Short mmCIF file of C-alpha atoms and ligand atoms in Angstrom, two decimals:
data_model
loop_
_atom_site.label_atom_id
_atom_site.label_comp_id
_atom_site.label_asym_id
_atom_site.label_seq_id
_atom_site.Cartn_x
_atom_site.Cartn_y
_atom_site.Cartn_z
CA MET A 546 0.08 -0.02 -0.07
CA GLY A 547 2.98 2.30 0.36
CA SER A 548 3.61 3.46 -3.16
CA THR A 549 1.77 6.30 -4.71
CA LEU A 550 -0.40 5.85 -7.60
CA THR A 551 0.76 6.51 -11.20
CA VAL A 552 -1.18 8.25 -13.96
CA HIS A 553 -2.15 4.94 -15.46
CA GLN A 554 -3.30 3.36 -12.16
CA ASN A 555 -5.40 6.61 -11.52
CA LEU A 556 -6.91 6.22 -14.91
CA GLU A 557 -8.00 2.55 -14.39
CA LEU A 558 -9.58 3.55 -10.98
CA LEU A 559 -11.32 6.76 -11.93
CA GLY A 560 -13.10 4.81 -14.65
CA ARG A 561 -14.37 2.32 -12.05
CA TYR A 562 -15.51 5.10 -9.74
CA ARG A 563 -17.18 6.70 -12.61
CA TYR A 564 -18.95 3.49 -13.50
CA VAL A 565 -20.08 2.98 -9.92
CA GLU A 566 -21.38 6.47 -9.45
CA ILE A 567 -23.50 6.03 -12.68
CA GLN A 568 -24.86 2.72 -11.30
CA PHE A 569 -26.00 4.55 -8.15
CA MET A 570 -27.93 7.01 -10.23
CA GLU A 571 -29.54 4.39 -12.19
CA LEU A 572 -30.29 2.16 -9.22
CA MET A 573 -32.09 5.30 -7.50
CA GLY A 574 -33.66 6.31 -10.82
CA SER A 575 -35.08 2.80 -11.31
CA TRP A 576 -36.39 2.38 -7.81
CA ALA A 577 -37.74 5.86 -6.84
CA TYR A 578 -41.32 5.46 -8.18
CA THR A 579 -41.71 2.08 -6.34
CA MET A 580 -40.47 3.32 -2.96
CA VAL A 581 -43.32 4.13 -0.68
CA ASP A 582 -41.46 6.39 1.81
CA PRO A 583 -41.53 10.12 0.74
CA GLU A 584 -38.35 10.90 2.51
CA ILE A 585 -36.62 8.33 0.32
CA LYS A 586 -37.94 9.75 -2.94
CA ILE A 587 -36.65 13.15 -1.88
CA GLY A 588 -33.25 11.76 -0.82
CA PHE A 589 -32.97 9.94 -4.09
CA GLY A 590 -33.68 13.07 -6.08
CA ARG A 591 -30.94 14.86 -4.26
CA HIS A 592 -28.56 12.00 -4.44
CA MET A 593 -29.18 11.26 -8.20
CA PHE A 594 -27.98 14.82 -8.74
CA GLN A 595 -25.00 14.73 -6.50
CA ASP A 596 -23.81 11.37 -7.88
CA SER A 597 -24.16 12.72 -11.48
CA VAL A 598 -21.92 15.67 -10.33
CA HIS A 599 -19.39 13.28 -9.04
CA ALA A 600 -19.43 11.12 -12.35
CA ASP A 601 -19.07 14.43 -14.12
CA LEU A 602 -16.09 15.53 -12.10
CA LEU A 603 -14.42 12.14 -12.69
CA GLY A 604 -15.32 12.27 -16.22
CA LYS A 605 -13.53 15.70 -16.68
CA ARG A 606 -10.38 14.58 -14.97
CA ILE A 607 -10.03 11.37 -16.88
CA PRO A 608 -9.03 13.07 -20.20
CA GLU A 609 -6.71 15.40 -18.42
CA LEU A 610 -4.83 12.25 -17.35
CA LYS A 611 -4.48 11.40 -21.01
CA GLY A 612 -7.36 8.95 -20.83
CA ARG A 613 -8.90 10.04 -24.09
CA SER A 614 -10.16 6.62 -25.05
CA GLN A 615 -13.80 5.89 -24.18
CA HIS A 616 -12.60 2.70 -22.30
CA PHE A 617 -11.27 4.87 -19.32
CA HIS A 618 -14.69 6.65 -18.87
CA SER A 619 -16.57 3.64 -17.51
CA ILE A 620 -14.91 0.49 -16.37
CA PRO A 621 -17.08 -2.14 -14.66
CA PRO A 622 -14.75 -3.52 -11.78
CA SER A 623 -15.56 -7.10 -12.46
CA ASP A 624 -18.29 -9.23 -13.73
CA GLU A 625 -18.90 -10.43 -10.34
CA VAL A 626 -19.57 -6.82 -9.14
CA VAL A 627 -21.77 -6.24 -12.01
CA LYS A 628 -23.88 -9.27 -11.25
CA LEU A 629 -24.02 -8.29 -7.62
CA LEU A 630 -25.40 -4.80 -8.68
CA GLU A 631 -28.03 -6.80 -10.85
CA THR A 632 -29.01 -8.80 -7.84
CA ILE A 633 -29.34 -5.63 -5.65
CA TRP A 634 -31.39 -3.87 -8.41
CA LYS A 635 -33.72 -6.81 -8.60
CA THR A 636 -34.45 -6.72 -4.91
CA SER A 637 -37.91 -5.35 -4.36
CA ASP A 638 -37.97 -4.83 -0.61
CA GLU A 639 -37.53 -1.01 0.43
CA LEU A 640 -35.58 -1.75 3.49
CA LEU A 641 -33.16 -4.22 1.84
CA ARG A 642 -32.60 -1.82 -0.99
CA MET A 643 -31.71 0.95 1.25
CA VAL A 644 -29.21 -1.24 3.16
CA ALA A 645 -27.51 -2.40 0.00
CA LEU A 646 -27.03 1.10 -1.33
CA TYR A 647 -26.35 3.08 1.75
CA GLN A 648 -24.57 0.49 4.04
CA VAL A 649 -22.69 -1.66 1.56
CA LEU A 650 -22.25 0.02 -1.79
CA LYS A 651 -21.72 3.69 -0.91
CA PRO A 652 -19.51 2.81 2.35
CA ALA A 653 -17.34 0.67 -0.12
CA LEU A 654 -16.88 3.40 -2.57
CA ILE A 655 -16.17 5.93 0.20
CA GLY A 656 -13.65 3.34 1.48
CA VAL A 657 -11.69 3.22 -1.82
CA TYR A 658 -11.86 7.02 -2.21
CA ARG A 659 -10.12 7.26 1.22
CA VAL A 660 -7.44 4.69 0.33
CA HIS A 661 -6.95 6.46 -2.95
CA LEU A 662 -6.40 9.82 -1.25
CA GLU A 663 -3.77 8.27 1.08
CA ARG A 664 -1.76 7.13 -1.93
CA MET A 665 -1.74 10.28 -4.00
CA GLU A 666 1.38 11.70 -5.64
CA LEU A 667 1.16 15.33 -4.28
CA PRO A 668 1.08 18.13 -5.31
CA ALA A 669 1.54 16.40 -8.76
CA ASP A 670 -2.05 14.98 -8.55
CA GLU A 671 -3.68 17.62 -6.53
CA PRO A 672 -6.52 18.10 -9.12
CA THR A 673 -7.64 14.42 -8.57
CA SER A 674 -7.12 14.68 -4.75
CA ASN A 675 -9.47 17.79 -4.63
CA ILE A 676 -12.17 15.98 -6.71
CA LEU A 677 -11.94 12.76 -4.68
CA ARG A 678 -12.05 14.58 -1.25
CA LEU A 679 -15.08 16.52 -2.38
CA ILE A 680 -16.88 13.46 -3.68
CA ALA A 681 -16.01 11.35 -0.66
CA ASP A 682 -17.44 14.02 1.82
CA GLU A 683 -20.68 14.11 0.00
CA GLU A 684 -20.94 10.42 -0.15
CA GLN A 685 -20.41 10.44 3.46
CA ASP A 686 -23.47 12.70 3.85
CA HIS A 687 -25.46 10.21 1.74
CA THR A 688 -24.58 7.31 3.98
CA ASP A 689 -25.21 9.31 7.17
CA TRP A 690 -28.52 10.23 5.94
CA GLY A 691 -29.27 6.50 4.73
CA TRP A 692 -28.32 5.10 8.04
CA LYS A 693 -30.96 7.19 9.76
CA VAL A 694 -33.61 6.20 7.27
CA ILE A 695 -32.58 2.54 7.56
CA GLU A 696 -32.78 2.65 11.42
CA ARG A 697 -36.27 4.19 11.24
CA LEU A 698 -37.49 1.68 8.64
CA ALA A 699 -35.93 -1.27 10.44
CA ALA A 700 -37.20 -0.29 13.99
CA SER A 701 -40.68 0.38 12.83
CA SER A 702 -40.95 -3.08 11.15
CA ASN A 703 -38.84 -5.10 13.85
CA ARG A 704 -36.40 -6.09 11.06
CA THR A 705 -33.04 -4.78 12.59
CA GLU A 706 -31.47 -8.34 12.56
CA GLU A 707 -32.68 -9.14 9.09
CA ALA A 708 -31.24 -5.86 7.77
CA ARG A 709 -27.98 -6.63 9.63
CA ASN A 710 -27.69 -10.18 8.07
CA TRP A 711 -28.35 -8.80 4.59
CA ARG A 712 -25.68 -6.08 5.01
CA GLU A 713 -23.13 -8.60 6.11
CA LYS A 714 -23.93 -11.13 3.36
CA LEU A 715 -23.66 -8.42 0.70
CA THR A 716 -20.57 -6.90 2.16
CA SER A 717 -18.82 -10.25 1.95
CA GLN A 718 -20.14 -11.01 -1.54
CA LEU A 719 -18.79 -7.50 -2.67
CA THR A 720 -15.33 -8.36 -1.26
CA ASP A 721 -15.34 -11.73 -2.96
CA ALA A 722 -16.13 -9.87 -6.22
CA GLY A 723 -13.02 -7.74 -5.74
CA GLY A 724 -14.71 -4.74 -4.37
CA ILE A 725 -15.02 -1.40 -6.10
CA TRP A 726 -11.43 -1.67 -7.47
CA GLY A 727 -12.19 -5.17 -8.77
CA GLU A 728 -8.94 -6.38 -7.15
CA GLY A 729 -7.55 -9.52 -8.64
CA LYS A 730 -10.35 -9.60 -11.37
CA LYS A 731 -10.60 -8.53 -14.98
CA PRO A 732 -12.70 -5.57 -15.75
CA GLY A 733 -16.23 -6.59 -16.28
CA THR A 734 -17.80 -7.24 -19.70
CA TYR A 735 -21.18 -8.29 -18.45
CA SER A 736 -24.08 -5.83 -18.49
CA PHE A 737 -27.76 -5.58 -17.69
CA ARG A 738 -30.56 -3.04 -18.40
CA LYS A 739 -32.75 -1.67 -15.62
CA THR A 740 -35.99 -2.17 -17.44
CA HIS A 741 -39.30 -1.66 -15.71
CA PRO A 742 -42.70 -3.23 -16.25
CA TYR A 743 -45.75 -1.22 -17.62
CA SER A 744 -46.54 1.18 -14.92
CA THR A 745 -50.04 2.73 -14.22
CA HIS A 746 -49.10 4.84 -11.29
CA PRO A 747 -46.27 5.48 -8.84
CA ALA A 748 -46.20 4.06 -5.17
CA ARG A 749 -47.75 6.31 -2.62
CA ASP A 750 -47.97 5.90 1.20
CA ALA A 751 -51.29 5.18 2.86
CA ARG A 752 -52.08 8.91 3.32
CA TRP A 753 -52.71 9.51 -0.24
CA LYS A 754 -56.08 9.04 -1.95
CA ILE A 755 -55.56 8.60 -5.46
CA ILE A 756 -58.52 9.16 -8.06
CA HIS A 757 -58.48 6.97 -11.13
CA ASN A 758 -61.35 8.88 -12.99
CA PRO A 759 -60.01 12.02 -14.51
CA ALA A 760 -63.55 13.51 -14.58
CA GLU A 761 -63.72 13.42 -10.76
CA PHE A 762 -60.50 15.32 -10.38
CA LYS A 763 -61.21 19.04 -9.67
CA GLU A 764 -58.17 20.14 -7.54
CA LYS A 765 -56.72 22.38 -10.28
CA ASP A 766 -60.03 24.38 -10.45
CA TRP A 767 -59.08 26.25 -7.19
CA SER A 768 -57.74 29.62 -7.14
CA PHE A 769 -54.55 30.84 -5.18
CA ASP A 770 -56.37 33.82 -3.61
CA SER A 771 -57.86 32.15 -0.59
CA ASN A 772 -56.37 29.84 1.98
CA GLU A 773 -58.55 26.94 1.16
CA GLY A 774 -57.50 27.34 -2.57
CA LYS A 775 -53.82 27.54 -1.53
CA LEU A 776 -54.28 24.24 0.26
CA HIS A 777 -55.79 22.55 -2.61
CA LEU A 778 -53.41 23.75 -5.18
CA LEU A 779 -50.18 23.14 -2.96
CA HIS A 780 -51.53 19.68 -2.20
CA ASP A 781 -51.94 18.78 -5.88
CA LEU A 782 -48.68 20.42 -6.60
CA LEU A 783 -46.84 18.24 -3.97
CA ASN A 784 -47.85 15.17 -5.63
CA SER A 785 -46.77 16.48 -8.98
CA GLU A 786 -43.39 17.27 -7.55
CA PHE A 787 -42.92 13.65 -6.39
CA ILE A 788 -44.02 12.39 -9.97
CA THR A 789 -41.39 14.49 -11.60
CA VAL A 790 -38.73 13.16 -9.31
CA GLU A 791 -39.88 9.60 -10.23
CA ARG A 792 -40.25 10.28 -13.95
CA MET A 793 -36.71 11.82 -14.19
CA GLY A 794 -35.29 8.81 -12.29
CA LEU A 795 -36.92 6.49 -14.92
CA ILE A 796 -35.36 8.41 -17.91
CA ILE A 797 -32.07 8.16 -16.18
CA SER A 798 -32.38 4.36 -15.63
CA ASP A 799 -34.42 3.46 -18.80
CA PHE A 800 -31.99 5.10 -21.26
CA PRO A 801 -28.35 4.70 -20.12
CA GLU A 802 -27.28 5.70 -23.89
CA ILE A 803 -28.60 9.20 -23.76
CA PRO A 804 -26.08 12.07 -24.01
CA TRP A 805 -24.18 12.63 -20.95
CA GLN A 806 -25.30 16.26 -20.76
CA MET A 807 -28.86 15.23 -21.03
CA LYS A 808 -28.36 12.80 -18.21
CA LEU A 809 -27.02 15.58 -16.05
CA ASP A 810 -29.96 17.80 -16.96
CA MET A 811 -32.56 15.08 -15.96
CA ALA A 812 -30.58 14.53 -12.58
CA ARG A 813 -30.62 18.22 -11.98
CA GLN A 814 -34.37 18.38 -12.56
CA ALA A 815 -34.78 15.31 -10.25
CA TRP A 816 -33.01 17.30 -7.52
CA ASP A 817 -35.04 20.52 -8.30
CA GLU A 818 -38.23 18.62 -7.93
CA ALA A 819 -37.14 16.95 -4.72
CA ARG A 820 -36.45 20.46 -3.15
CA HIS A 821 -39.84 21.56 -4.62
CA ALA A 822 -41.53 18.70 -2.74
CA GLU A 823 -39.90 19.72 0.43
CA ILE A 824 -40.74 23.37 0.03
CA VAL A 825 -44.45 22.77 -1.11
CA GLN A 826 -44.97 20.34 1.78
CA ARG A 827 -43.72 22.76 4.24
CA ARG A 828 -45.92 25.75 2.98
CA LEU A 829 -48.73 23.44 2.88
CA GLU A 830 -48.37 22.57 6.56
CA GLU A 831 -47.61 26.19 7.46
CA LEU A 832 -50.96 27.04 6.01
CA GLY A 833 -52.79 24.37 8.24
CA GLY A 834 -52.73 21.58 5.58
CA HIS A 835 -51.40 18.04 5.51
CA VAL A 836 -50.67 15.23 3.12
CA GLY A 837 -53.79 13.23 2.21
CA MET A 838 -56.31 15.96 3.05
CA PHE A 839 -57.59 16.04 -0.58
CA PRO A 840 -57.76 13.36 -3.36
CA THR A 841 -55.02 13.47 -5.86
CA SER A 842 -54.43 11.99 -9.31
CA CYS A 843 -51.50 10.70 -11.28
CA PHE A 844 -52.83 11.32 -14.82
CA GLY A 845 -50.24 11.56 -17.30
CA TRP A 846 -47.90 9.18 -15.52
CA GLU A 847 -49.03 6.24 -17.53
CA GLN A 848 -48.69 8.11 -20.76
CA ASP A 849 -45.17 9.25 -19.91
CA VAL A 850 -43.09 6.44 -18.31
CA ASN A 851 -44.20 3.69 -20.58
CA ARG A 852 -43.16 5.46 -23.67
CA PRO A 853 -40.01 3.86 -25.36
CA ASP A 854 -38.71 7.23 -26.60
CA PRO A 855 -37.49 9.61 -23.87
CA LEU A 856 -38.15 12.69 -26.17
CA GLU A 857 -41.76 11.77 -26.27
CA ARG A 858 -41.82 11.86 -22.42
CA LEU A 859 -40.15 15.30 -22.45
CA ALA A 860 -42.58 16.54 -25.19
CA LEU A 861 -45.54 15.41 -23.02
CA SER A 862 -44.31 16.35 -19.64
CA ASN A 863 -41.64 19.04 -19.80
CA MET A 864 -42.73 20.89 -22.82
CA THR A 865 -46.52 20.61 -22.21
CA PHE A 866 -47.35 20.02 -18.43
CA GLU A 867 -44.44 22.00 -17.01
CA SER A 868 -45.03 24.83 -19.49
CA GLU A 869 -48.71 24.89 -18.41
CA SER A 870 -47.51 24.67 -14.79
CA CYS A 871 -45.34 27.82 -15.41
CA LYS A 872 -48.54 29.74 -16.34
CA HIS A 873 -50.25 28.53 -13.18
CA LEU A 874 -47.28 29.57 -10.98
CA ARG A 875 -47.34 33.01 -12.52
CA ASP A 876 -51.07 33.34 -11.59
CA TRP A 877 -50.17 32.23 -8.07
CA ILE A 878 -47.44 34.80 -7.78
CA ALA A 879 -49.71 37.53 -9.05
CA LYS A 880 -52.40 36.41 -6.44
CA ALA A 881 -49.92 36.05 -3.53
CA LYS A 882 -48.81 39.58 -4.36
CA LYS A 883 -52.35 40.94 -4.38
CA THR A 884 -53.31 39.30 -1.09
CA GLY A 885 -50.07 40.17 0.68
CA ASP A 886 -48.87 36.73 1.02
CA THR A 887 -45.16 37.43 0.78
CA ARG A 888 -44.05 33.98 2.04
CA SER A 889 -45.84 32.10 -0.67
CA LEU A 890 -44.68 34.76 -3.15
CA GLN A 891 -41.13 34.24 -2.23
CA LEU A 892 -41.31 30.34 -2.65
CA VAL A 893 -43.38 30.24 -5.65
CA GLU A 894 -40.86 32.59 -7.51
CA PHE A 895 -38.07 30.11 -6.80
CA LEU A 896 -40.24 27.14 -8.16
CA LEU A 897 -41.04 29.19 -11.28
CA ALA A 898 -37.43 29.86 -11.84
CA ASP A 899 -36.77 26.14 -11.89
CA GLU A 900 -39.75 25.28 -13.85
CA VAL A 901 -38.72 27.42 -16.74
CA ASN A 902 -35.48 25.49 -16.94
CA HIS A 903 -37.34 22.28 -17.13
CA VAL A 904 -39.32 23.38 -19.98
CA LEU A 905 -36.01 24.35 -21.66
CA TYR A 906 -34.54 21.04 -21.05
CA GLY A 907 -37.40 19.45 -23.11
CA VAL A 908 -37.15 22.00 -25.91
CA HIS A 909 -33.39 21.76 -26.04
CA TRP A 910 -33.02 17.86 -26.19
CA ILE A 911 -35.88 17.31 -28.63
CA ASP A 912 -34.29 19.95 -30.95
CA GLU A 913 -30.72 18.53 -30.53
CA LEU A 914 -31.55 14.96 -30.86
CA THR A 915 -34.00 15.14 -33.91
CA LYS A 916 -31.94 17.61 -35.87
CA GLU A 917 -31.28 14.93 -38.47
CA ASP A 918 -34.40 12.78 -37.93
CA PRO A 919 -37.45 14.77 -39.13
CA GLU A 920 -39.61 11.70 -38.68
CA ARG A 921 -38.65 11.32 -35.09
CA ARG A 922 -39.29 15.02 -34.54
CA LYS A 923 -42.71 14.80 -36.09
CA ARG A 924 -43.74 11.94 -33.90
CA VAL A 925 -42.24 13.34 -30.72
CA LEU A 926 -44.03 16.68 -31.12
CA ALA A 927 -47.35 15.05 -32.06
CA TYR A 928 -47.33 12.96 -29.00
CA PRO A 929 -48.72 15.37 -26.44
CA GLU A 930 -51.61 16.14 -28.60
CA GLN A 931 -52.23 12.54 -29.11
CA VAL A 932 -52.74 12.18 -25.32
CA LEU A 933 -54.49 15.39 -24.44
CA THR A 934 -58.14 15.57 -25.31
CA GLY A 935 -60.81 17.90 -24.10
CA GLN A 936 -57.92 20.34 -22.93
CA HIS A 937 -59.69 22.07 -20.15
CA PRO A 938 -56.51 23.48 -18.84
CA VAL A 939 -53.94 21.61 -20.99
CA GLY A 940 -52.41 18.78 -19.11
CA VAL A 941 -55.06 18.36 -16.58
CA TYR A 942 -57.71 16.20 -17.98
CA PHE A 943 -57.10 13.02 -19.88
CA ASN A 944 -59.21 10.52 -21.78
CA GLU A 945 -58.73 7.02 -20.87
CA THR A 946 -55.79 6.00 -23.25
CA LYS A 947 -54.73 2.84 -21.54
CA ASN A 948 -55.13 0.61 -24.52
CA ALA A 949 -54.59 3.36 -27.14
FE1 FE2 B 1688 -41.43 21.24 -9.64
FE1 FE2 B 1689 -40.32 20.86 -13.01
#
């Protein structure tokens, strides 16, 4: 362990870290909509973004170390590690997933970052050292958060021992697989896709009452100029914020081949929406409301996350629903101003600033990726209209299109 790492050894390791960080994003993205616990959904939104930044920082350092070949950008540590990730991904139990990610995989990654930091040639490799320190500290925050959530989940279901046994089993499997460095193993060539079955709605905890008939859903008819109206609208928005964390996660996990910058944008949006959920829930509660006080709906979910083209999803949800949502938020801002509700005004202005970017992500990526494919562009841009009918306010009411 005494010797410092060479440029080439660095490269071989940074590619592994980047592979693992991206796997974390995909695991959280794939899982988010089936997790019942809202704190986990919010945590995943935040961590997907931070892990995308980690992968991005590593990805910028790799070519600086003369790793121009694509090979260095993503190196599966070993086939055994990849297969263990697949087993973990297939685990459906919420507590066991959390244990795997936050008590086994992330601590193992932090462990190798710390060892790497001790073996750096300094100041020659200060740029890598700065990056790894920053990443390791953030990963430590993630695991601290994860431990608390796991303790709460395990204690409330009397599964502390089961969680510990699972942690020990996975830890020894990861060690046998060569760990994050893939020590003693060849880089992996095995890969798997994190596909999901047809989904009709995301998981919600027992407090939420989900309406399945669009005609019964009237929450968006309220106005932001009364306390009661605010409660209805904020409650409805809260559910939409969760939906958007979940659908961004699915773009990241369903389409690993999209451009890296697009993945960064989707991860950024997941974080924005996670923060929005926190902000909106807090304001709802400040105004005397609570989760589950009104019915809610997940219209649009089914028409979004089951589409095989990510651009159709962006056309429907980012370019249509979120664009419509910007209009609503502007109306809320005007009404908050008029009624002297400076607290809501302040918060909604921040929400709107983010939402405008989300619409632009849709516009930009559809334009960028269909430049040379007019057929695809036509199909993508026609998709929202195909879904929306009646158009009360756009994006609110749907026909039943399940079998369309
Ligand atoms: Fe939002
Ligand atoms: Fe948004």
